[in-house]
Short mmCIF file of C-alpha atoms in Angstrom, two decimals:
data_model
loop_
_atom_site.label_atom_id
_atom_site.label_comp_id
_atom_site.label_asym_id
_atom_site.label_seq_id
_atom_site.Cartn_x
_atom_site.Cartn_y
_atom_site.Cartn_z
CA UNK A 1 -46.93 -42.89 -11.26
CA UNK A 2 -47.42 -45.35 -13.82
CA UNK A 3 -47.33 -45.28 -17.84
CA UNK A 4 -47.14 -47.79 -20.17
CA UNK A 5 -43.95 -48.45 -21.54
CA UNK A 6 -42.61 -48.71 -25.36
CA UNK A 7 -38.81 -49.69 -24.97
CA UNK A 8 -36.61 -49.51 -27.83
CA UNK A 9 -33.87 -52.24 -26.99
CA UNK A 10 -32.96 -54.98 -24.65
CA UNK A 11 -30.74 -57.89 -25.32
CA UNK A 12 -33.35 -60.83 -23.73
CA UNK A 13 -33.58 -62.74 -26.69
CA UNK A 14 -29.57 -63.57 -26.33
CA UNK A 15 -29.65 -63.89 -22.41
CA UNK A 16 -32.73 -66.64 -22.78
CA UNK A 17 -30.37 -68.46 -25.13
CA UNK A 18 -28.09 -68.68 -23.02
CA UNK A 19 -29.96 -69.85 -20.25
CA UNK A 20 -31.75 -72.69 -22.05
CA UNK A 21 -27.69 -74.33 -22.66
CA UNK A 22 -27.72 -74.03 -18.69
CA UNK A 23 -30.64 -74.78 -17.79
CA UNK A 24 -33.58 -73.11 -19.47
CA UNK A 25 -36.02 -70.05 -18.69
CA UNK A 26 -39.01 -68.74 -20.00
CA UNK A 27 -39.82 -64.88 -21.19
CA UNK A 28 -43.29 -65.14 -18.96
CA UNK A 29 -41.36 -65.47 -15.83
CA UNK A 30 -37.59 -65.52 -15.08
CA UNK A 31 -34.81 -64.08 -13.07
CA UNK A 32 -33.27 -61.68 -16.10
CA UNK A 33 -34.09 -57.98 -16.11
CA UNK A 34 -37.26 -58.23 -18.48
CA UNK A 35 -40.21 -61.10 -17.93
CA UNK A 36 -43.86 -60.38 -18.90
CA UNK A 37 -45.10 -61.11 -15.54
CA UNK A 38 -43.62 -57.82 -13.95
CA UNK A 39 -44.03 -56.14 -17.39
CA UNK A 40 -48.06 -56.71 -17.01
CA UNK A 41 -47.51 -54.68 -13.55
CA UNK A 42 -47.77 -51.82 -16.51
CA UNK A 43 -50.32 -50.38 -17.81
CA UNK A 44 -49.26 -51.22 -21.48
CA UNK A 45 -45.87 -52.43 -22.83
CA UNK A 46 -43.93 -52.80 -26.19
CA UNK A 47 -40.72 -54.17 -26.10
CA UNK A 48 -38.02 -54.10 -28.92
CA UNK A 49 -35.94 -57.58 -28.87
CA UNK A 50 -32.93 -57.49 -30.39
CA UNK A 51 -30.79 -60.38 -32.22
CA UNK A 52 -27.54 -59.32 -31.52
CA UNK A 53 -24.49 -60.44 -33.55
CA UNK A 54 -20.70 -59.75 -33.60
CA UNK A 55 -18.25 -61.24 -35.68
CA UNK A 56 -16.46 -61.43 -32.03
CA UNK A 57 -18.69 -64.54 -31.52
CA UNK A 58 -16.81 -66.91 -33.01
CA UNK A 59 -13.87 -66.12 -30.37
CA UNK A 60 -16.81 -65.95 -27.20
CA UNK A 61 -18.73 -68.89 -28.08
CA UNK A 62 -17.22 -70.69 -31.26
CA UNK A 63 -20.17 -70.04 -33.09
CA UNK A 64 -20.74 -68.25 -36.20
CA UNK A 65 -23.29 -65.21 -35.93
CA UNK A 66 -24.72 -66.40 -38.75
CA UNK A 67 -26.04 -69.29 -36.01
CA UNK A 68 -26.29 -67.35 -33.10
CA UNK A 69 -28.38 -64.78 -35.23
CA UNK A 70 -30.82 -68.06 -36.30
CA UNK A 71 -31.08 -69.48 -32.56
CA UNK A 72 -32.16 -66.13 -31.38
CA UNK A 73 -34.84 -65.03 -33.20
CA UNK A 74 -36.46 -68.58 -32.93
CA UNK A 75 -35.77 -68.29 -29.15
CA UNK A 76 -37.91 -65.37 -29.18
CA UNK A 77 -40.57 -66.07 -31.45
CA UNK A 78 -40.92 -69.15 -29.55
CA UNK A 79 -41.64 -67.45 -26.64
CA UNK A 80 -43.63 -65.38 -27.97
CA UNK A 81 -45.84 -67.24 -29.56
CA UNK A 82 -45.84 -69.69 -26.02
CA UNK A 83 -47.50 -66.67 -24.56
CA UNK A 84 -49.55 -65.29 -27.05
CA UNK A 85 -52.45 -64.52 -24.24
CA UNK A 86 -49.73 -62.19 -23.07
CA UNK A 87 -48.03 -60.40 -25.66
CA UNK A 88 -47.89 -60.41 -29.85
CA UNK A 89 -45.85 -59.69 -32.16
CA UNK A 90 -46.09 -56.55 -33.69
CA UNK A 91 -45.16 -55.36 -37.07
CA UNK A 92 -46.51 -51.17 -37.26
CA UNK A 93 -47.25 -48.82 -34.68
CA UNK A 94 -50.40 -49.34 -35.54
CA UNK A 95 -50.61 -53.42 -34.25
CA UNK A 96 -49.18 -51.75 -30.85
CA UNK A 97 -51.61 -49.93 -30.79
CA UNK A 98 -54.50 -52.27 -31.22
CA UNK A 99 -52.46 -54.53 -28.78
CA UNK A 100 -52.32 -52.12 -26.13
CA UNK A 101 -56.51 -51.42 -26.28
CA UNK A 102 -56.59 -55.35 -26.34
CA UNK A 103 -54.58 -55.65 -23.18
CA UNK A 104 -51.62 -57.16 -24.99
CA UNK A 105 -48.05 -56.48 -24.83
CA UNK A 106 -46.39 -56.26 -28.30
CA UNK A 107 -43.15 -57.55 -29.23
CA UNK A 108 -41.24 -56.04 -32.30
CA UNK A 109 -37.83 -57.52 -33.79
CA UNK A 110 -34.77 -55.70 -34.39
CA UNK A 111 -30.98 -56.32 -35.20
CA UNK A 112 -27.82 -54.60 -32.96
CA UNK A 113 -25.15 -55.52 -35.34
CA UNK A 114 -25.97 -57.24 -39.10
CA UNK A 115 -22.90 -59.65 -38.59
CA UNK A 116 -25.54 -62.71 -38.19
CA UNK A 117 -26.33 -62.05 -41.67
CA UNK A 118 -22.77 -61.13 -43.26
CA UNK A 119 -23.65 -57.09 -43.43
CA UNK A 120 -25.46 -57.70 -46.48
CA UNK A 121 -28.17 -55.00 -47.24
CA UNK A 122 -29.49 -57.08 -50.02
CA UNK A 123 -31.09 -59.42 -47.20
CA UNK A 124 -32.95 -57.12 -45.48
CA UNK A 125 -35.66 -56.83 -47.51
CA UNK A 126 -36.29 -60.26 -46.32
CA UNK A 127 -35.53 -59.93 -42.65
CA UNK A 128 -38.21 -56.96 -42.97
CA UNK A 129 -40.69 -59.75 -44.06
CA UNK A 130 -40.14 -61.52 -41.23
CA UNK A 131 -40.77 -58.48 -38.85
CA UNK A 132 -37.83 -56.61 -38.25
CA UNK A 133 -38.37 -53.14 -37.78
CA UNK A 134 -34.49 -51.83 -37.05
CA UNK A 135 -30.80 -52.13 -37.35
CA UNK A 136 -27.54 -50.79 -36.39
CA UNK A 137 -24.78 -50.87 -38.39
CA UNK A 138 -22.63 -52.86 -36.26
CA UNK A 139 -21.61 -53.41 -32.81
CA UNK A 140 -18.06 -52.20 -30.85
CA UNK A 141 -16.23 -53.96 -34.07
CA UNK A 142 -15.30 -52.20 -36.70
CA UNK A 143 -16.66 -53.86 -39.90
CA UNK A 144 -17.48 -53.78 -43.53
CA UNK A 145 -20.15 -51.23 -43.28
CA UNK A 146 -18.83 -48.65 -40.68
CA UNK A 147 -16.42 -48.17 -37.74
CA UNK A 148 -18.07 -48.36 -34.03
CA UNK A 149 -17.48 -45.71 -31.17
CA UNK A 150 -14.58 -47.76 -30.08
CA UNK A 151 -12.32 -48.29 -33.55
CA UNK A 152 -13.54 -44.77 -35.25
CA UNK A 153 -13.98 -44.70 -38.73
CA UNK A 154 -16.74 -43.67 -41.00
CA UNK A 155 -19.50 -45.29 -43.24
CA UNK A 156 -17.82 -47.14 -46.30
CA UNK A 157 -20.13 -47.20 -49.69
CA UNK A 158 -21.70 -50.14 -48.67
CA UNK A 159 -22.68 -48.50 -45.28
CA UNK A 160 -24.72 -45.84 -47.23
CA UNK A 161 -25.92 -48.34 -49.08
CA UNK A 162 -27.20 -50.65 -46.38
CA UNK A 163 -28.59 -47.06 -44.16
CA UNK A 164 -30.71 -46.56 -47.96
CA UNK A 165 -32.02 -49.99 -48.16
CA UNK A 166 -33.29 -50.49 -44.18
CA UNK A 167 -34.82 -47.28 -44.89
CA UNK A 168 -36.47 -47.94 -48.12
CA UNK A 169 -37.85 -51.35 -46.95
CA UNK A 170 -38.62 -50.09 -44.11
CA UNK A 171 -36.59 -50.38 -40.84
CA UNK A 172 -35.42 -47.76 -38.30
CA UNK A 173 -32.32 -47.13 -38.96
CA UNK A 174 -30.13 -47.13 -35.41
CA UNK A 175 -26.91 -45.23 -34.62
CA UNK A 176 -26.61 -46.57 -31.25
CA UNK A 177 -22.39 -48.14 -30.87
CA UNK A 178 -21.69 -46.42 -33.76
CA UNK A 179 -18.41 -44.01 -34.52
CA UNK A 180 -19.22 -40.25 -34.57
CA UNK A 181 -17.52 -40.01 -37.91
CA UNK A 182 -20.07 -42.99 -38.84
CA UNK A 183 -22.95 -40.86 -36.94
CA UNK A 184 -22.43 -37.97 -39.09
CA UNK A 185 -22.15 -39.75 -42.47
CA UNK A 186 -25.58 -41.29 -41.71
CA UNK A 187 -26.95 -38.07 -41.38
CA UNK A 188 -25.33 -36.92 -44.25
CA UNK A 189 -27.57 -39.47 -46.50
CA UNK A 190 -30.52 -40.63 -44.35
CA UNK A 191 -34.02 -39.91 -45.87
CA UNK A 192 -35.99 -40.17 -42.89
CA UNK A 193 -35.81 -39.91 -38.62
CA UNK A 194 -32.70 -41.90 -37.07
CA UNK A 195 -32.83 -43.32 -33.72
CA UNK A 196 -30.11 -43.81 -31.14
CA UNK A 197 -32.27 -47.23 -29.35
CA UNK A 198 -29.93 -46.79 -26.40
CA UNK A 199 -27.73 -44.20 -25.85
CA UNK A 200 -27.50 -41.47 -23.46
CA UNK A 201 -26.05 -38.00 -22.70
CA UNK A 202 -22.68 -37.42 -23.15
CA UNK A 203 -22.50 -33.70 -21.71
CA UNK A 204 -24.06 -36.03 -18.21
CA UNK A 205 -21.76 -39.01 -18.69
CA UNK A 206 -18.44 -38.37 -21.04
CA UNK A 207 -18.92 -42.29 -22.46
CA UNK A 208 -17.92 -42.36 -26.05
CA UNK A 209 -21.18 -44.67 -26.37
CA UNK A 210 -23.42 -41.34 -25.72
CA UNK A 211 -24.54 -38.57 -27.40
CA UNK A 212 -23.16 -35.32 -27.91
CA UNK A 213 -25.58 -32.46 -28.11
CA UNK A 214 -24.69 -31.50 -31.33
CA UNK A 215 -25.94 -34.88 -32.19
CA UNK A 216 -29.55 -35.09 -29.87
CA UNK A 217 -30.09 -31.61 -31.48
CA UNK A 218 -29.19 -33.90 -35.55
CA UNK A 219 -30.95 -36.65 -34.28
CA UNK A 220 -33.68 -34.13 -33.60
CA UNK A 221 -33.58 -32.57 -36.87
CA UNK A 222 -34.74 -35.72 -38.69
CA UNK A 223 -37.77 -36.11 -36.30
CA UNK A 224 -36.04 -39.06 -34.41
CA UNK A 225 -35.25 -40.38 -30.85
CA UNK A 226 -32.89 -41.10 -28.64
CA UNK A 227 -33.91 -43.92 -26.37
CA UNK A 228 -32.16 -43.87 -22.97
CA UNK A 229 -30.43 -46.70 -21.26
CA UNK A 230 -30.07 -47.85 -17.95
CA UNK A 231 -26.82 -49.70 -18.51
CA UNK A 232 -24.34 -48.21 -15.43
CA UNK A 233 -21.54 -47.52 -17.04
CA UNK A 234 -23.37 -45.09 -19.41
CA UNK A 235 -25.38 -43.38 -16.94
CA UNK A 236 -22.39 -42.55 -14.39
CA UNK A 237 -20.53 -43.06 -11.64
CA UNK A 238 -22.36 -45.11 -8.86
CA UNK A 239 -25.72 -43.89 -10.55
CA UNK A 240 -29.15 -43.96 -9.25
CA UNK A 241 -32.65 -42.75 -10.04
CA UNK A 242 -31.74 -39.02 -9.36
CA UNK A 243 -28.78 -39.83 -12.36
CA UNK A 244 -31.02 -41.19 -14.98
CA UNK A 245 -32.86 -38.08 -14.03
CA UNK A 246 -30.10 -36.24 -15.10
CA UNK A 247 -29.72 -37.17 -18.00
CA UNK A 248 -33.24 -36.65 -19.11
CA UNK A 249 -33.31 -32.97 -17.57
CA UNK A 250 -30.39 -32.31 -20.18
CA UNK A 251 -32.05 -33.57 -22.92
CA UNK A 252 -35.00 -31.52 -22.27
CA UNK A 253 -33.10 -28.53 -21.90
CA UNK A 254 -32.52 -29.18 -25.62
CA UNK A 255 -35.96 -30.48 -26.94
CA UNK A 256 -38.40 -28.60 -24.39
CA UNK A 257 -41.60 -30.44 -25.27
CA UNK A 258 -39.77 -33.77 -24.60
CA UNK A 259 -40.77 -35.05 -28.25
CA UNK A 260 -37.51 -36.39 -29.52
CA UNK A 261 -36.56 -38.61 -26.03
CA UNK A 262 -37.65 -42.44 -25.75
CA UNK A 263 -37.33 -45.20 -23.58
CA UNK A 264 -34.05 -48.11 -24.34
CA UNK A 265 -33.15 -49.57 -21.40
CA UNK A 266 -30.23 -52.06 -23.05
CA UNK A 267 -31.82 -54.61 -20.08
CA UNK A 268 -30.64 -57.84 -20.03
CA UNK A 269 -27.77 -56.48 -21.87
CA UNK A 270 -25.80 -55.04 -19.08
CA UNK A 271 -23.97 -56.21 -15.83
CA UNK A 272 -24.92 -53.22 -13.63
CA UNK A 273 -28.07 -51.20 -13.60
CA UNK A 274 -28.31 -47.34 -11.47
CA UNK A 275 -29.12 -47.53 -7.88
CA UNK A 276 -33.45 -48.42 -7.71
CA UNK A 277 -33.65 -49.95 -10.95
CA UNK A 278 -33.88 -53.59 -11.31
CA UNK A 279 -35.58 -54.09 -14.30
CA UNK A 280 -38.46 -53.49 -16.27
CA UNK A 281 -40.57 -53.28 -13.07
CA UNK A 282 -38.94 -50.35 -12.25
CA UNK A 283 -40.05 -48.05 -15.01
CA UNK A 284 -43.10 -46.32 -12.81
CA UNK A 285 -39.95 -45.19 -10.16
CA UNK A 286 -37.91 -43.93 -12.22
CA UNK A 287 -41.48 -41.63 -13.88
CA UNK A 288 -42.59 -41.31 -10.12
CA UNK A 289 -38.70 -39.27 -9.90
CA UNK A 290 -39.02 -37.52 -12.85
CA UNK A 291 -41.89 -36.24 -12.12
CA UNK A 292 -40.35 -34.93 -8.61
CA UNK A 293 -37.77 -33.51 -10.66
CA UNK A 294 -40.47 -31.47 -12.13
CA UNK A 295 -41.07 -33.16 -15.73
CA UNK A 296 -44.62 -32.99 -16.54
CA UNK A 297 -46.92 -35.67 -16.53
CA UNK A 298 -47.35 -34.90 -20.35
CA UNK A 299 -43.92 -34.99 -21.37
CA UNK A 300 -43.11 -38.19 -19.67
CA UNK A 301 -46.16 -40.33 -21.21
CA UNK A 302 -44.57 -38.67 -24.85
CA UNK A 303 -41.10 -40.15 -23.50
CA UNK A 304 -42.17 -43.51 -22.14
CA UNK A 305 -44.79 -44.50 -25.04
CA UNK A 306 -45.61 -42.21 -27.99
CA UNK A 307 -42.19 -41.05 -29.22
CA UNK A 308 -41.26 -44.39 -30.20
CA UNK A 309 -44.32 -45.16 -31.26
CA UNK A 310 -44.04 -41.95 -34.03
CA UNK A 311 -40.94 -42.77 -35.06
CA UNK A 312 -42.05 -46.31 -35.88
CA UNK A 313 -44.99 -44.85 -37.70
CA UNK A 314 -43.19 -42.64 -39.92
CA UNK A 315 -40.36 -45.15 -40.59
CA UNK A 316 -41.64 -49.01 -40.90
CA UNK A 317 -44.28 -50.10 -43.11
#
């Protein structure tokens, strides 16, 4: 069973930099997790790239994020724009839309950790303008704005400040590698629905990177999603198909018409994926086993495409 597909993070744009210093690839075909060729083997796709950026890559690479954070989002407006008879990019929910009744795929910017442009909120009124549509407040470091799920630590003023600006401009706010104490402090001030782009069930998988349920039910609360992701270590110990499962049987357990559960596979930003997932090409298996596991064919076209897409509506302009 097949549905198109609205996925709420991957990490391409940083692994198709790094292949063009060894040797190039291209976004239409490639031998990453995402290309458009097997992602047109949907029916209809929408794919969040993120520019990801940790003050950690000036000890990884010896470059600033200020330059990494540059280098990718050219990378991937280069390739989209290359192939442009493919897939555009997309600023509302409504230009997915329109895409998807076109035949196109849509591609929609977004930031996993502000660190490639110094945490400042007062630049992302700008970065809005350019088409970014959400942001975390960091990465695993703990930084200027909040702690991460590995350092603890809550939201410092500027934190609140920068969750109030993304959301006035416009952007999705993301709590996805953030603390809990940061997780509940955003909730504590946010204005409209968060989203958790790729993170997972922690009652399934005890990862510090997942969700409790107290905070699907929060995350709930505001009209948000939490997008899940295929990334191995998060999902559980030698997963597969009937584990991803699991974790979206829990979730529904706590939101019974499925409306608050979205698609982020973290592809292309992981080592190891669950046992019959390879990449984006796998999507229909992993509905064709949900729907085994007795989620309706309803629910799962909510969880694979319009979930996402409402958030977006109600949150970027």
């Amino acid at each position: 069973m097949s549905f198109p597909v609205f996925d709420l993070h991957c990490d391409t744009a940083l692994a198709l930099l790094g292949k063009e210093l060894t040797g190039g690839s291209d976004l239409k075909s490639n031998q990453l997790h995402i290309d458009l060729d097997r992602a047109k083997t949907l029916p209809g796709y929408a794919q969040c790239f993120a520019c990801f950026t940790t003050p950690f890559m000036e000890q990884w690479y010896k470059k600033s994020p200020v330059e990494v954070f540059e280098r990718e989002l050219a990378m991937i407006l280069h390739h989209i724009e290359k192939n442009s008879n493919m897939i555009r990019q997309a600023y509302t929910a409504a230009e997915v839309r329109k895409n998807y009744e076109k035949g196109l795929m849509s591609g929609i910017l977004t930031i996993e950790g502000p660190a490639g442009f110094g945490f400042d909120p007062a630049l992302l009124s700008d970065l809005q303008a350019v088409g970014f549509r959400m942001t975390t407040l960091g990465w695993n470091e703990d930084n200027v704005l909040t702690g991460s799920h590995k350092t603890g630590g809550g939201l410092t003023d500027r934190g609140r400040e920068f969750v109030k600006e993304a959301q006035r401009v416009g952007m999705m706010v993301d709590v996805s590698h953030i603390s809990d104490q940061g997780f509940w402090d955003i909730i504590k001030v946010t204005e409209k629905p968060i989203v958790a782009s790729h993170s997972n069930s922690r009652a399934v998988c005890d990862n510090s990177r997942n969700l409790t349920d107290d905070m699907f039910k929060a995350i709930m609360e505001t009209g948000g999603v939490a997008g899940f992701n295929q990334c191995a270590p998060f999902v559980g110990e030698n997963p597969d198909l009937n584990t991803v499962c699991d974790h979206i049987l829990h979730f529904l357990e706590l939101d019974p018409d499925g409306s608050h559960i979205a698609l982020g596979g973290d592809l292309d930003g992981c080592d190891e994926l669950p046992d019959g997932f390879d990449g984006v090409q796998s999507y229909p298996a992993m509905a064709q086993k949900l729907l085994e596991r007795g989620v309706d064919e309803t629910i799962l076209h909510k969880i694979y495409w319009e979930n996402a897409l409402g958030v977006m509506e109600k949150c970027c302009m």
